[in-house]
Short mmCIF file of C-alpha atoms in Angstrom, two decimals:
data_model
loop_
_atom_site.label_atom_id
_atom_site.label_comp_id
_atom_site.label_asym_id
_atom_site.label_seq_id
_atom_site.Cartn_x
_atom_site.Cartn_y
_atom_site.Cartn_z
CA PRO A 1465 -34.71 -12.61 -17.67
CA LEU A 1466 -32.77 -13.31 -14.48
CA ALA A 1467 -30.10 -15.22 -16.40
CA ASN A 1468 -29.82 -12.44 -18.97
CA CYS A 1469 -29.50 -9.86 -16.19
CA PHE A 1470 -26.81 -11.93 -14.51
CA LEU A 1471 -24.81 -12.49 -17.70
CA LYS A 1472 -25.37 -9.32 -19.74
CA SER A 1473 -24.80 -6.98 -16.80
CA GLY A 1474 -21.29 -8.33 -16.40
CA LEU A 1475 -22.00 -9.54 -12.85
CA ALA A 1476 -21.09 -13.12 -13.76
CA MET A 1477 -17.71 -12.07 -15.12
CA ILE A 1478 -17.09 -9.80 -12.12
CA LEU A 1479 -17.73 -12.63 -9.65
CA PHE A 1480 -15.71 -15.11 -11.71
CA THR A 1481 -12.73 -12.74 -11.97
CA CYS A 1482 -12.90 -11.76 -8.30
CA MET A 1483 -13.10 -15.28 -6.87
CA ILE A 1484 -10.69 -17.00 -9.27
CA GLY A 1485 -8.18 -14.25 -9.96
CA GLN A 1486 -8.15 -12.14 -6.81
CA LEU A 1487 -10.03 -13.09 -3.68
CA ASN A 1488 -8.75 -16.62 -3.02
CA THR A 1489 -5.16 -15.41 -3.24
CA GLN A 1490 -5.84 -12.43 -0.97
CA VAL A 1491 -7.49 -14.67 1.63
CA ASN A 1492 -4.34 -16.81 1.86
CA ALA A 1493 -1.86 -13.95 1.59
CA SER A 1494 -3.51 -12.07 4.46
CA HIS A 1495 -2.18 -14.62 6.98
CA CYS A 1496 0.51 -16.50 5.00
CA MET A 1497 2.61 -13.60 3.72
CA LEU A 1498 5.99 -15.33 4.03
CA ASP A 1499 4.98 -18.49 2.18
CA TYR A 1500 3.18 -16.44 -0.43
CA LEU A 1501 6.31 -14.40 -1.14
CA ASN A 1502 8.51 -17.49 -1.33
CA ASP A 1503 7.63 -18.06 -4.97
CA HIS A 1504 9.10 -17.29 -8.40
CA PHE A 1505 5.81 -15.70 -9.46
CA ALA A 1506 6.29 -13.14 -6.68
CA THR A 1507 9.75 -12.37 -8.06
CA PHE A 1508 8.34 -11.97 -11.57
CA THR A 1509 5.61 -9.66 -10.27
CA VAL A 1510 8.16 -7.49 -8.48
CA TRP A 1511 10.26 -7.10 -11.63
CA VAL A 1512 7.23 -6.17 -13.72
CA ALA A 1513 6.13 -3.64 -11.09
CA MET A 1514 9.64 -2.18 -10.95
CA GLY A 1515 9.66 -1.85 -14.73
CA ILE A 1516 6.39 0.10 -14.66
CA GLU A 1517 7.71 2.29 -11.85
CA ALA A 1518 10.93 2.97 -13.78
CA SER A 1519 8.91 4.30 -16.72
CA GLY A 1520 8.07 7.37 -14.62
CA LEU A 1521 4.41 7.30 -15.60
CA LEU A 1522 3.28 7.14 -11.98
CA HIS A 1523 5.98 9.32 -10.41
CA ALA A 1524 3.38 11.96 -9.49
CA SER A 1525 2.68 9.71 -6.51
CA TYR A 1526 6.15 10.51 -5.12
CA LEU A 1527 5.30 14.19 -5.16
CA ILE A 1528 2.17 13.37 -3.15
CA GLN A 1529 4.37 11.38 -0.76
CA MET A 1530 6.63 14.40 -0.23
CA ILE A 1531 3.66 16.71 0.36
CA VAL A 1532 2.16 14.31 2.93
CA ALA A 1533 5.48 13.98 4.73
CA LYS A 1534 5.94 17.77 4.75
CA LEU A 1535 2.47 18.37 6.16
CA ALA A 1536 3.04 15.72 8.81
CA GLY A 1537 6.47 17.07 9.71
CA LYS A 1538 8.06 13.68 9.12
CA PRO A 1539 11.26 13.07 7.11
CA VAL A 1540 11.08 10.91 4.00
CA GLU A 1541 13.62 8.15 4.54
CA SER A 1542 14.81 5.59 2.03
CA ASN A 1543 17.22 2.67 1.94
CA GLU A 1544 18.27 3.63 -1.57
CA GLU A 1545 21.68 5.12 -2.28
CA PRO A 1546 21.71 8.94 -2.57
CA ARG A 1547 21.07 10.08 -6.14
CA ASP A 1548 23.79 11.91 -8.03
CA ALA A 1549 23.12 14.99 -10.17
CA PHE A 1550 22.09 12.93 -13.20
CA GLY A 1551 19.86 10.74 -11.03
CA ASN A 1552 18.12 13.81 -9.61
CA ILE A 1553 17.55 15.20 -13.10
CA CYS A 1554 15.97 11.90 -14.21
CA TYR A 1555 13.92 11.61 -11.00
CA TRP A 1556 12.45 15.11 -11.10
CA GLY A 1557 12.05 14.90 -14.87
CA LYS A 1558 9.88 11.81 -14.39
CA ILE A 1559 7.83 13.61 -11.73
CA VAL A 1560 7.23 16.57 -14.04
CA PHE A 1561 6.32 14.22 -16.89
CA SER A 1562 3.93 12.23 -14.70
CA CYS A 1563 2.24 15.33 -13.29
CA ALA A 1564 1.84 16.79 -16.78
CA PHE A 1565 0.33 13.55 -18.05
CA LEU A 1566 -2.02 13.38 -15.05
CA ILE A 1567 -3.21 16.95 -15.61
CA PHE A 1568 -3.73 16.17 -19.30
CA ALA A 1569 -5.74 13.06 -18.40
CA PHE A 1570 -7.98 15.08 -16.07
CA THR A 1571 -8.44 17.75 -18.74
CA VAL A 1572 -9.53 15.25 -21.39
CA THR A 1573 -11.80 13.29 -19.04
CA LEU A 1574 -13.60 16.28 -17.52
CA SER A 1575 -13.93 17.97 -20.92
CA ALA A 1576 -15.51 14.84 -22.38
CA LEU A 1577 -17.74 14.50 -19.34
CA PHE A 1578 -19.10 18.06 -19.54
CA ASP A 1579 -19.60 17.67 -23.32
CA GLY A 1580 -21.54 14.43 -22.82
CA LYS A 1581 -18.93 12.38 -24.66
CA THR A 1582 -18.45 9.57 -22.13
CA THR A 1583 -20.27 6.30 -21.51
CA MET A 1584 -22.09 7.78 -18.49
CA TRP A 1585 -25.75 6.78 -18.40
CA GLU A 1586 -28.10 9.14 -20.19
CA GLY A 1587 -30.15 11.38 -17.96
CA VAL A 1588 -27.50 11.71 -15.26
CA PRO A 1589 -26.67 15.43 -14.79
CA THR A 1590 -23.04 16.35 -15.35
CA VAL A 1591 -22.67 17.79 -11.86
CA ILE A 1592 -23.92 14.53 -10.34
CA ALA A 1593 -21.53 12.58 -12.55
CA VAL A 1594 -18.59 14.69 -11.36
CA ILE A 1595 -19.63 14.19 -7.72
CA PHE A 1596 -19.87 10.44 -8.33
CA PHE A 1597 -16.45 10.53 -9.97
CA PHE A 1598 -14.55 12.19 -7.13
CA GLY A 1599 -16.70 10.68 -4.38
CA LEU A 1600 -16.25 7.11 -5.54
CA MET A 1601 -12.53 7.66 -6.14
CA SER A 1602 -12.31 8.76 -2.50
CA VAL A 1603 -14.12 5.60 -1.38
CA VAL A 1604 -11.79 3.42 -3.48
CA GLY A 1605 -8.83 5.34 -2.09
CA MET A 1606 -9.97 4.72 1.48
CA LEU A 1607 -10.37 1.01 0.75
CA GLU A 1608 -6.90 0.87 -0.83
CA GLY A 1609 -5.42 2.67 2.16
CA MET A 1610 -7.26 0.42 4.59
CA GLN A 1611 -5.74 -2.65 2.98
CA ILE A 1612 -2.20 -1.24 3.43
CA ALA A 1613 -2.89 -0.07 6.99
CA PHE A 1614 -4.44 -3.37 8.09
CA PHE A 1615 -1.52 -5.40 6.77
CA ALA A 1616 0.94 -2.99 8.38
CA VAL A 1617 -0.60 -3.38 11.84
CA ALA A 1618 -1.34 -7.10 11.53
CA LYS A 1619 2.05 -8.07 12.97
CA ILE A 1620 2.28 -5.65 15.90
CA THR A 1621 1.01 -6.20 19.44
CA GLU A 1622 -2.58 -5.63 20.46
CA GLU A 1623 -1.55 -2.86 22.83
CA GLU A 1624 0.14 -0.94 20.00
CA ARG A 1625 -2.83 -1.38 17.67
CA ASN A 1626 -5.44 -0.07 20.10
CA ALA A 1627 -4.40 3.58 19.70
CA ASN A 1628 -7.98 4.85 20.22
CA VAL A 1629 -11.51 3.52 20.49
CA TRP A 1630 -12.05 3.38 16.71
CA ALA A 1631 -8.80 1.50 16.22
CA LYS A 1632 -9.76 -0.88 19.03
CA TRP A 1633 -13.16 -1.62 17.50
CA ALA A 1634 -11.64 -2.12 14.06
CA CYS A 1635 -9.02 -4.50 15.45
CA GLU A 1636 -11.69 -6.51 17.26
CA LEU A 1637 -13.44 -7.03 13.92
CA LEU A 1638 -10.22 -7.78 12.02
CA PHE A 1639 -8.23 -9.95 14.40
CA GLY A 1640 -10.89 -11.47 16.63
CA ASN A 1641 -12.41 -14.89 15.92
CA GLY A 1642 -9.10 -16.37 14.83
CA GLY A 1643 -8.28 -13.47 12.54
CA ARG A 1644 -11.07 -14.31 10.10
CA GLY A 1645 -12.07 -10.64 9.82
CA LEU A 1646 -8.98 -9.66 7.80
CA PRO A 1647 -9.56 -12.06 4.87
CA GLY A 1648 -13.27 -11.34 5.19
CA PHE A 1649 -12.53 -7.66 4.74
CA MET A 1650 -10.44 -8.46 1.65
CA ILE A 1651 -13.46 -10.15 0.06
CA GLY A 1652 -15.94 -7.40 0.91
CA ARG A 1653 -13.40 -4.75 -0.07
CA GLN A 1654 -12.95 -6.25 -3.51
CA LEU A 1655 -16.70 -6.22 -4.11
CA CYS A 1656 -16.84 -2.55 -3.06
CA VAL A 1657 -13.91 -1.62 -5.28
CA VAL A 1658 -15.32 -3.44 -8.31
CA SER A 1659 -18.71 -1.80 -7.81
CA CYS A 1660 -17.16 1.66 -7.54
CA PHE A 1661 -14.96 1.12 -10.57
CA PHE A 1662 -18.00 0.04 -12.55
CA VAL A 1663 -19.39 3.57 -12.16
CA ILE A 1664 -15.99 5.31 -12.42
CA ALA A 1665 -15.32 3.51 -15.70
CA ARG A 1666 -18.59 4.90 -17.05
CA VAL A 1667 -17.46 8.41 -16.15
CA THR A 1668 -13.90 8.18 -17.46
CA THR A 1669 -14.38 6.17 -20.67
CA VAL A 1670 -14.49 8.54 -23.64
CA ASP A 1671 -17.00 7.65 -26.37
CA ILE A 1672 -18.34 9.79 -29.23
CA GLU A 1673 -21.04 9.23 -31.82
CA ASP A 1674 -20.18 9.16 -35.54
CA ASP A 1675 -21.58 12.67 -36.09
CA GLU A 1676 -19.86 14.24 -33.06
CA SER A 1677 -16.59 16.17 -33.06
CA ASN A 1678 -13.52 14.79 -31.34
CA VAL A 1679 -12.73 15.72 -27.75
CA LEU A 1680 -10.76 18.99 -27.59
CA GLY A 1681 -10.71 18.99 -31.40
CA VAL A 1682 -7.84 16.46 -31.61
CA GLY A 1683 -7.15 14.23 -34.60
CA ASP A 1684 -8.71 10.81 -35.13
CA GLY A 1685 -5.56 9.01 -33.94
CA ALA A 1686 -5.54 10.86 -30.63
CA GLN A 1687 -9.29 10.31 -30.28
CA LYS A 1688 -8.79 6.56 -30.66
CA PHE A 1689 -6.18 6.73 -27.89
CA PHE A 1690 -8.61 8.61 -25.62
CA GLU A 1691 -11.20 5.88 -26.17
CA THR A 1692 -8.86 3.12 -24.92
CA GLY A 1693 -9.59 4.19 -21.34
CA LEU A 1694 -5.89 4.48 -20.46
CA LEU A 1695 -6.30 8.09 -19.31
CA GLY A 1696 -9.00 7.06 -16.85
CA ALA A 1697 -6.81 4.19 -15.67
CA LEU A 1698 -3.94 6.61 -15.01
CA ILE A 1699 -6.19 8.92 -12.98
CA THR A 1700 -7.62 6.15 -10.83
CA THR A 1701 -4.23 4.47 -10.32
CA ILE A 1702 -2.58 7.62 -8.96
CA VAL A 1703 -5.45 9.55 -7.38
CA ALA A 1704 -7.65 6.66 -6.20
CA SER A 1705 -4.96 4.15 -5.29
CA ILE A 1706 -1.27 4.98 -4.91
CA ALA A 1707 -1.76 8.34 -3.20
CA TRP A 1708 -3.94 6.79 -0.51
CA GLN A 1709 -1.59 3.82 -0.11
CA LEU A 1710 1.33 6.17 0.52
CA VAL A 1711 -0.61 8.00 3.23
CA ALA A 1712 -1.79 4.78 4.87
CA GLY A 1713 1.66 3.22 4.59
CA ALA A 1714 3.25 6.17 6.35
CA PHE A 1715 0.52 6.56 9.00
CA PRO A 1716 -1.24 3.18 9.43
CA LEU A 1717 -2.26 3.71 13.05
CA GLN A 1718 -3.81 7.08 12.29
CA PHE A 1719 -5.61 5.50 9.34
CA LEU A 1720 -6.81 2.64 11.51
CA GLY A 1721 -8.24 5.01 14.12
CA ASN A 1722 -10.46 6.85 11.64
CA PRO A 1723 -14.27 6.48 12.09
CA ILE A 1724 -14.70 6.40 8.29
CA THR A 1725 -12.35 3.41 8.21
CA TYR A 1726 -14.50 1.62 10.77
CA ALA A 1727 -17.71 2.36 8.83
CA LEU A 1728 -16.25 1.07 5.55
CA LEU A 1729 -14.90 -2.00 7.35
CA ARG A 1730 -18.41 -2.77 8.59
CA ILE A 1731 -19.80 -2.42 5.05
CA CYS A 1732 -17.12 -4.73 3.61
CA LEU A 1733 -17.74 -7.39 6.25
CA PHE A 1734 -21.49 -7.16 5.59
CA LEU A 1735 -20.94 -7.74 1.87
CA GLU A 1736 -18.76 -10.74 2.66
CA ALA A 1737 -21.41 -12.08 5.04
CA THR A 1738 -24.00 -12.11 2.22
CA GLY A 1739 -22.11 -15.10 0.82
CA ILE A 1740 -22.05 -13.84 -2.77
CA CYS A 1741 -18.30 -14.57 -2.95
CA SER A 1742 -18.06 -17.44 -0.45
CA GLY A 1743 -16.59 -19.59 -3.19
CA ALA A 1744 -13.34 -17.69 -2.59
CA TRP A 1745 -12.98 -19.41 0.80
CA VAL A 1746 -13.27 -22.85 -0.80
CA LEU A 1747 -10.77 -21.98 -3.53
CA ALA A 1748 -8.42 -20.52 -0.92
CA ASP A 1749 -8.53 -23.70 1.18
CA ILE A 1750 -7.77 -25.83 -1.89
CA HIS A 1751 -4.91 -23.55 -2.91
CA LYS A 1752 -3.55 -23.51 0.65
CA SER A 1753 -3.60 -27.31 0.90
CA ILE A 1754 -1.87 -27.80 -2.45
CA ALA A 1755 0.79 -25.15 -1.83
CA GLY A 1756 1.32 -26.11 1.82
CA PHE A 1757 0.93 -22.55 3.10
CA GLN A 1758 1.36 -21.95 6.83
CA LYS A 1759 0.59 -18.87 8.88
CA ASP A 1760 3.44 -16.42 9.45
CA GLU A 1761 3.30 -17.09 13.20
CA VAL A 1762 4.57 -20.64 12.55
CA TYR A 1763 7.86 -19.15 11.37
CA ILE A 1764 8.26 -15.94 13.38
CA GLY A 1765 5.81 -16.27 16.29
CA THR A 1766 3.27 -13.67 17.33
CA ALA A 1767 4.17 -10.02 17.88
CA GLU A 1768 4.03 -10.60 21.65
CA GLU A 1769 6.32 -13.66 21.39
CA ARG A 1770 8.84 -11.75 19.27
CA ALA A 1771 8.84 -8.86 21.74
CA ALA A 1772 9.38 -11.28 24.66
CA MET A 1773 12.44 -12.75 22.90
CA GLY A 1774 13.92 -9.32 22.21
CA HIS A 1775 12.97 -9.35 18.53
CA GLY A 1776 10.10 -6.90 18.67
CA ASP A 1777 8.88 -5.14 15.53
CA GLY A 1778 9.95 -1.60 14.70
CA LYS A 1779 7.88 1.19 16.23
CA GLY A 1780 8.22 3.81 13.60
CA LEU A 1781 11.95 4.60 13.65
CA GLY A 1782 11.61 5.27 9.96
CA GLY A 1783 9.97 8.33 8.51
CA ALA A 1784 7.09 8.83 6.12
CA GLY A 1785 7.22 6.94 2.90
CA HIS A 1786 7.70 3.39 4.10
CA LEU A 1787 4.82 1.38 2.66
CA ALA A 1788 5.14 -1.46 5.13
CA GLY A 1789 6.64 -2.00 8.53
CA ALA A 1790 7.35 1.63 9.37
CA ILE A 1791 4.56 2.42 11.78
CA ILE A 1792 4.76 6.00 12.99
CA LEU A 1793 3.64 6.37 16.57
CA PRO A 1794 3.30 9.65 18.43
CA GLU A 1795 6.63 11.15 19.43
CA GLU A 1796 7.77 9.85 22.80
CA GLU A 1797 11.00 9.54 24.72
CA VAL A 1798 12.96 6.54 23.50
CA ASP A 1799 15.07 4.45 25.87
CA PRO A 1800 18.76 4.96 24.89
CA GLY A 1801 19.43 1.44 26.13
CA MET A 1802 17.43 0.10 23.19
CA TYR A 1803 19.92 1.58 20.75
CA THR A 1804 22.86 0.37 22.84
CA ALA A 1805 21.50 -3.18 22.79
CA GLN A 1806 21.00 -3.05 19.04
CA ARG A 1807 24.51 -1.72 18.50
CA ASN A 1808 26.01 -4.46 20.68
CA LYS A 1809 24.20 -7.14 18.65
CA ILE A 1810 25.43 -5.68 15.37
CA LEU A 1811 29.02 -5.33 16.62
CA THR A 1812 28.98 -8.94 17.80
CA SER A 1813 27.68 -10.03 14.41
CA ILE A 1814 30.38 -8.02 12.61
CA SER A 1815 33.06 -9.61 14.78
CA MET A 1816 31.80 -13.11 13.96
CA LEU A 1817 31.62 -12.31 10.25
CA ARG A 1818 35.21 -11.06 10.25
CA GLU A 1819 36.30 -14.36 11.74
CA GLN A 1820 34.42 -16.12 8.96
CA VAL A 1821 36.26 -14.01 6.39
CA LYS A 1822 39.61 -15.15 7.81
CA GLU A 1823 38.52 -18.79 7.70
CA SER A 1824 37.03 -18.61 4.16
CA ALA A 1825 38.41 -21.21 1.79
CA THR A 1826 37.73 -19.24 -1.40
CA GLU A 1827 37.58 -15.61 -2.47
CA GLU A 1828 33.92 -16.01 -3.40
CA GLU A 1829 33.07 -17.22 0.10
CA ALA A 1830 35.00 -14.33 1.63
CA ALA A 1831 33.19 -11.87 -0.64
CA VAL A 1832 29.83 -13.10 0.67
CA PHE A 1833 30.87 -12.46 4.27
CA GLU A 1834 32.33 -9.05 3.34
CA ALA A 1835 29.00 -8.09 1.77
CA SER A 1836 27.23 -9.14 4.99
CA ILE A 1837 29.62 -6.97 7.02
CA ALA A 1838 28.83 -3.99 4.77
CA LYS A 1839 25.11 -4.47 5.38
CA GLU A 1840 25.65 -4.67 9.14
CA VAL A 1841 27.72 -1.46 9.06
CA ALA A 1842 24.96 0.29 7.08
CA HIS A 1843 22.44 -0.92 9.66
CA LEU A 1844 24.66 0.42 12.44
CA GLU A 1845 24.82 3.84 10.76
CA LYS A 1846 21.04 3.91 10.43
CA ILE A 1847 20.61 3.13 14.14
CA ASN A 1848 22.95 6.01 15.02
CA LYS A 1849 20.93 8.38 12.81
CA ASP A 1850 17.66 7.15 14.34
CA GLN A 1851 18.98 7.80 17.84
CA GLU A 1852 20.16 11.28 16.89
CA TYR A 1853 16.75 12.06 15.36
CA HIS A 1854 14.74 10.84 18.36
CA THR A 1855 17.10 12.45 20.86
CA LYS A 1856 16.64 15.76 19.06
CA LYS A 1857 12.84 15.35 19.02
CA THR A 1858 12.80 14.44 22.70
CA GLU A 1859 14.86 17.52 23.61
CA GLU A 1860 12.59 19.74 21.51
CA ALA A 1861 9.52 18.30 23.25
CA LYS A 1862 11.09 18.96 26.66
CA ASP A 1863 11.92 22.54 25.66
CA VAL A 1864 8.30 23.08 24.64
CA GLU A 1865 7.05 21.68 27.96
CA MET A 1866 9.40 23.95 29.90
CA ALA A 1867 8.32 26.96 27.86
CA GLU A 1868 4.69 26.20 28.64
#
């Protein structure tokens, strides 16, 4: 009976998939990001992800990004070139298409749920099923956001991370004991996510008996499409994943200092401590030894060492919408000398590159240096804009103080 329960319930496949296909890689990637990205598989993954993004199916998440930025009073900045008229038409057309598809997916799923045409367990009241649906999606969303926030703050100094008492306690769990808490969280988080999705899948998977009518009275072809589960996947991807990642990516410190974040972190670490997925640690060590992974600090030093050498990490000079590296701290007066030092470094670099252009033996070699100069100039323009933005904010804050 125990073996049947273990196999027929799907628990065996869940553990196998988690440990082999997910957890061991996440354990290594949590501390060896640079080595993990230095791989052709990473390049392939990026191109596949960009292809999916280009389809426009998930563009509703960008609308959520804009709403979050608007509510937070932060500008949405991007390194992409400004879109022309045709680009704007395509962009907003994709957003409208994605939002329409998302609304349609919700309509079909909730209609099937209230009509009892899903794989939800018999005897569970519809209202309870709906509460489970949105409640568990919120839990999954928090866990997705926590992952983004934790990785975003992993490379900044301890002083910057400890924004409040909740953030301090969370950081002690994550980065204490040699940093073992972060990969431990990844393991416990995956178990939580899989468990939540097990129930969510029951709610969102459309299934009708032979003598029942189709959902919303559609044809048999459309009904077959509903039963693939793709509509539920779209809902959970946007509402229970990307939306929360965008919020956490824009405001990682605020996400880190949330008491709900600390409570979920404790639950994830408890699940990891049960040992049910401890095989992931063994597989991760084997993978790390074979691939020769090293911690990021071997290449770039700790956040404190980088700051001491004048190569400190950015402190939120970007606006909302940056999924990594743009950590938005409370508005404060910025030292103008910081911008001057950055400009001097860039101007020195441009001067050296121009000398290299003159000494280039071939046109191709000169073109490479010219491209580097263009990037440095773009960086210089961004620094000027950042200084203008923070100078304006500082002056506004002073005006408010004087008015008070």
